[in-house]
Coordinates of C-alpha atoms in Angstrom, one line a residue:
M1 CA 5.4 1.5 26.6
L2 CA 2.0 2.8 25.6
K3 CA 1.7 6.4 24.5
E4 CA -1.1 8.8 24.7
S5 CA -3.4 9.5 21.8
A6 CA -1.7 10.8 18.7
P7 CA -2.7 14.3 17.6
T8 CA -4.3 12.8 14.5
A9 CA -6.5 10.4 16.3
P10 CA -10.2 11.1 15.7
H11 CA -12.3 12.0 18.8
E12 CA -15.7 11.7 17.2
C13 CA -16.9 8.5 15.5
A14 CA -18.3 10.6 12.6
D15 CA -14.7 11.8 11.8
C16 CA -13.2 8.3 12.0
P17 CA -11.6 7.2 8.7
I18 CA -12.5 3.5 9.2
R19 CA -16.1 4.1 10.4
H20 CA -17.6 2.3 7.4
R21 CA -15.5 -0.8 7.8
A22 CA -14.9 -1.1 11.6
V23 CA -16.6 -3.3 14.1
C24 CA -19.0 -0.4 14.8
A25 CA -20.0 0.1 11.1
R26 CA -23.6 -0.8 11.7
C27 CA -24.1 0.8 15.1
E28 CA -26.9 3.3 15.6
S29 CA -26.2 6.6 17.3
D30 CA -27.3 5.3 20.8
E31 CA -25.0 2.3 20.4
L32 CA -22.1 4.5 19.4
E33 CA -22.7 6.5 22.5
L34 CA -22.4 3.4 24.6
L35 CA -19.2 2.4 22.8
D36 CA -17.8 5.9 23.4
Q37 CA -18.0 5.3 27.1
I38 CA -15.6 2.4 26.9
K39 CA -13.4 3.7 24.1
Y40 CA -9.9 5.2 24.2
Y41 CA -7.1 5.8 21.7
R42 CA -3.6 4.6 21.9
S43 CA -0.6 5.3 19.6
F44 CA 2.5 3.4 18.9
E45 CA 5.7 4.1 17.1
A46 CA 7.1 2.0 14.2
G47 CA 8.9 -1.0 15.6
Q48 CA 7.1 -0.9 18.9
T49 CA 5.4 -4.0 20.2
L50 CA 1.7 -3.5 20.8
I51 CA 1.0 -6.9 22.3
W52 CA 3.3 -9.8 23.4
S53 CA 2.1 -13.4 22.7
G54 CA 0.8 -15.0 25.8
D55 CA 0.3 -11.7 27.7
P56 CA -3.1 -11.0 29.2
M57 CA -5.2 -8.6 27.1
D58 CA -7.6 -6.2 28.9
F59 CA -8.7 -4.5 25.6
V60 CA -9.8 -5.2 22.1
G61 CA -9.9 -2.6 19.3
S62 CA -9.4 -1.6 15.7
V63 CA -6.4 -0.2 13.8
V64 CA -7.4 3.4 12.8
T65 CA -4.2 4.4 10.9
G66 CA -1.0 2.6 10.2
I67 CA 0.0 -1.0 9.8
A68 CA 1.0 -3.8 12.3
S69 CA 2.3 -7.3 11.8
L70 CA 1.3 -10.5 13.5
T71 CA 4.4 -12.6 14.4
Q72 CA 4.8 -16.0 15.9
T73 CA 8.0 -17.2 17.6
M74 CA 9.0 -20.9 17.6
E75 CA 10.7 -22.7 20.5
D76 CA 14.1 -22.3 18.9
G77 CA 13.7 -18.6 18.6
R78 CA 12.9 -18.4 14.9
T79 CA 10.1 -16.0 14.1
Q80 CA 7.6 -15.9 11.2
M81 CA 5.3 -13.1 10.2
V82 CA 1.9 -14.7 9.9
G83 CA -0.3 -11.7 9.0
L84 CA -0.8 -8.0 8.6
L85 CA -3.2 -5.7 10.4
L86 CA -4.4 -2.9 8.1
P87 CA -6.7 0.0 8.9
S88 CA -10.1 -1.2 10.2
D89 CA -8.7 -4.7 11.2
F90 CA -9.7 -5.9 14.6
V91 CA -7.2 -6.7 17.3
G92 CA -7.9 -9.2 20.1
R93 CA -10.5 -11.8 20.6
P94 CA -13.5 -11.5 22.9
G95 CA -13.6 -14.5 25.3
R96 CA -9.9 -15.1 25.1
D97 CA -7.8 -13.7 28.0
S98 CA -4.4 -13.8 26.4
A99 CA -2.8 -12.8 23.0
A100 CA -2.0 -15.5 20.5
Y101 CA 0.6 -13.6 18.6
D102 CA 3.1 -10.8 19.0
V103 CA 1.7 -7.6 17.4
V104 CA 4.3 -5.2 16.2
A105 CA 3.8 -1.7 14.7
T106 CA 5.3 -1.7 11.1
T107 CA 4.5 2.0 10.8
N108 CA 3.4 4.6 13.4
I109 CA -0.1 3.4 14.4
V110 CA -3.2 4.7 16.1
M111 CA -5.7 2.2 17.6
C112 CA -9.2 2.7 18.8
C113 CA -9.4 0.5 21.9
F114 CA -12.3 -0.8 23.9
R115 CA -12.1 -2.1 27.5
K116 CA -12.5 -5.8 27.0
K117 CA -15.1 -6.8 29.6
P118 CA -17.6 -4.0 28.8
F119 CA -17.1 -4.7 25.1
E120 CA -18.0 -8.4 25.6
E121 CA -21.1 -7.4 27.6
M122 CA -22.1 -5.0 24.7
M123 CA -21.7 -7.8 22.2
V124 CA -24.5 -9.7 24.1
R125 CA -26.8 -6.7 24.1
T126 CA -26.0 -5.3 20.7
P127 CA -26.5 -7.6 17.7
H128 CA -25.0 -5.0 15.3
I129 CA -21.6 -5.4 17.0
A130 CA -21.8 -9.2 17.1
Q131 CA -22.9 -9.5 13.5
R132 CA -20.3 -7.1 12.2
L133 CA -17.5 -8.9 14.2
L134 CA -18.7 -12.2 12.7
E135 CA -18.5 -10.8 9.2
M136 CA -15.0 -9.5 9.9
T137 CA -13.9 -12.9 11.3
L138 CA -15.2 -14.7 8.2
D139 CA -13.4 -12.2 6.0
E140 CA -10.2 -12.8 8.0
L141 CA -10.7 -16.6 7.5
D142 CA -11.1 -16.1 3.7
A143 CA -7.9 -13.9 3.7
A144 CA -6.0 -16.6 5.6
R145 CA -7.1 -19.3 3.1
E146 CA -6.1 -17.0 0.2
W147 CA -2.7 -16.4 1.8
M148 CA -2.2 -20.2 2.2
L149 CA -2.5 -20.5 -1.6
V150 CA -0.2 -17.5 -2.2
L151 CA 2.6 -19.1 0.0
G152 CA 2.1 -22.7 -1.0
R153 CA 1.4 -22.7 -4.7
K154 CA 2.5 -19.4 -6.4
T155 CA 5.8 -18.4 -8.0
A156 CA 7.9 -15.6 -6.6
R157 CA 6.6 -13.2 -9.2
E158 CA 3.0 -14.2 -8.5
K159 CA 3.5 -13.8 -4.7
I160 CA 4.8 -10.2 -5.1
A161 CA 1.9 -9.3 -7.5
S162 CA -0.6 -10.9 -5.1
L163 CA 0.7 -8.9 -2.1
I164 CA 0.5 -5.7 -4.1
A165 CA -3.0 -6.5 -5.3
I166 CA -4.2 -7.4 -1.7
I167 CA -2.9 -4.1 -0.4
A168 CA -4.4 -2.1 -3.3
R169 CA -7.9 -3.7 -2.8
R170 CA -7.8 -2.9 0.9
D171 CA -6.7 0.7 0.2
A172 CA -9.5 1.2 -2.3
A173 CA -12.1 -0.3 0.0
L174 CA -11.0 1.9 2.9
N175 CA -11.2 5.0 0.7
M176 CA -14.4 3.8 -0.9
A177 CA -12.7 4.1 -4.3
G178 CA -13.2 1.9 -7.4
M179 CA -10.6 -0.3 -9.0
R180 CA -10.8 1.3 -12.4
G181 CA -8.1 3.7 -13.6
P182 CA -4.6 4.1 -12.2
L183 CA -4.2 3.3 -8.6
T184 CA -1.5 4.5 -6.3
V185 CA -0.7 2.7 -3.0
D186 CA 2.0 2.9 -0.4
L187 CA 3.4 -0.5 0.5
P188 CA 3.4 -0.9 4.3
L189 CA 6.4 -3.2 4.3
T190 CA 10.1 -2.9 3.6
R191 CA 11.7 -5.3 1.0
E192 CA 13.1 -7.2 4.0
A193 CA 9.7 -7.5 5.6
M194 CA 8.1 -8.6 2.3
A195 CA 10.7 -11.3 2.0
D196 CA 10.0 -12.6 5.5
Y197 CA 6.2 -12.5 4.9
L198 CA 6.4 -14.2 1.5
G199 CA 9.0 -16.8 2.4
L200 CA 11.5 -15.4 -0.2
T201 CA 15.0 -13.9 -0.1
L202 CA 15.5 -10.2 -0.1
E203 CA 17.3 -10.6 -3.5
T204 CA 14.4 -12.4 -5.0
V205 CA 11.9 -9.7 -3.8
S206 CA 14.0 -6.9 -5.2
R207 CA 14.5 -8.8 -8.5
Q208 CA 10.8 -9.5 -9.0
V209 CA 9.7 -6.0 -8.1
S210 CA 12.2 -4.6 -10.6
A211 CA 10.9 -7.1 -13.2
L212 CA 7.3 -6.0 -12.7
K213 CA 8.3 -2.4 -13.1
K214 CA 10.4 -3.2 -16.2
D215 CA 7.4 -5.0 -17.7
G216 CA 5.1 -2.1 -17.1
V217 CA 2.9 -3.9 -14.6
I218 CA 3.6 -1.4 -11.9
G219 CA 5.3 2.0 -11.5
L220 CA 7.6 2.8 -8.6
E221 CA 8.2 6.1 -6.9
G222 CA 11.0 5.6 -4.3
K223 CA 10.9 2.3 -2.4
R224 CA 7.3 2.1 -1.3
R225 CA 4.9 4.1 -3.6
V226 CA 3.5 1.8 -6.3
T227 CA 1.3 2.9 -9.2
I228 CA -0.9 0.3 -10.9
A229 CA -2.0 1.4 -14.4
D230 CA -4.2 -1.7 -15.1
F231 CA -5.4 -3.6 -12.0
N232 CA -6.6 -6.6 -14.2
R233 CA -3.1 -7.0 -15.6
L234 CA -1.7 -7.1 -12.0
L235 CA -4.3 -9.8 -11.2
D236 CA -3.1 -11.7 -14.3
E237 CA 0.5 -11.6 -13.0
A238 CA -0.8 -12.8 -9.6
G239 CA -2.5 -15.8 -11.2
D240 CA -6.0 -14.4 -10.4
D241 CA -8.9 -13.4 -12.6
S242 CA -10.6 -10.0 -12.6
D243 CA -13.0 -11.1 -9.9
G244 CA -10.2 -12.0 -7.6
G245 CA -10.4 -15.8 -7.9
M246 CA -7.8 -18.1 -9.3
L247 CA -7.5 -18.7 -13.0
A248 CA -8.5 -22.1 -14.1

């Protein structure tokens, strides 16, 4: 069941932690005022389903805080996690009436939602929104292609390093921080969820995380907090170069 806005949900766009990366990033003040008229916040607890695949969607929106997973269920009941929604990621597709995937809260989550029909009308009248949504869609396509490579061609160690690097990049971009110097990020997934997402066993994930720690590539505080002393070294372990592309 949907819950009312969490106490931490921002009520002014100027206070929003994802303002510079969200679909409204390029909107002028008058455009933000129009969006504010069709905007509302919703919060979900970890483990709660935000959206069921095939259900009608009367809203679109952005993740403000927290993490959600995209999951697809096959005819025989098997499920596969096919993506992660991190802060500033867009949920829903204008022009599509139903959801393509189950969306499940991995952590407690706050969403900034827009009523779907008015948002679609605003896209026609407001180029800033349509242009930004196109950019976000192309970024999502690039990420999906990168993930195909991770799952299809990389070793278990490279998969783990790649996932940590992707999360670290997104965290740095969200906080407008550079990639130099030690980085500390909180992994949004349990070891079990990482295994599911990467197509590995739980034992393999635990073994490879421990190996990266032993080799000094990462530091660990508890199960989730990861410190990266040298991001380029992590990219080497992921099979990437310092620009984020694949090594020749």
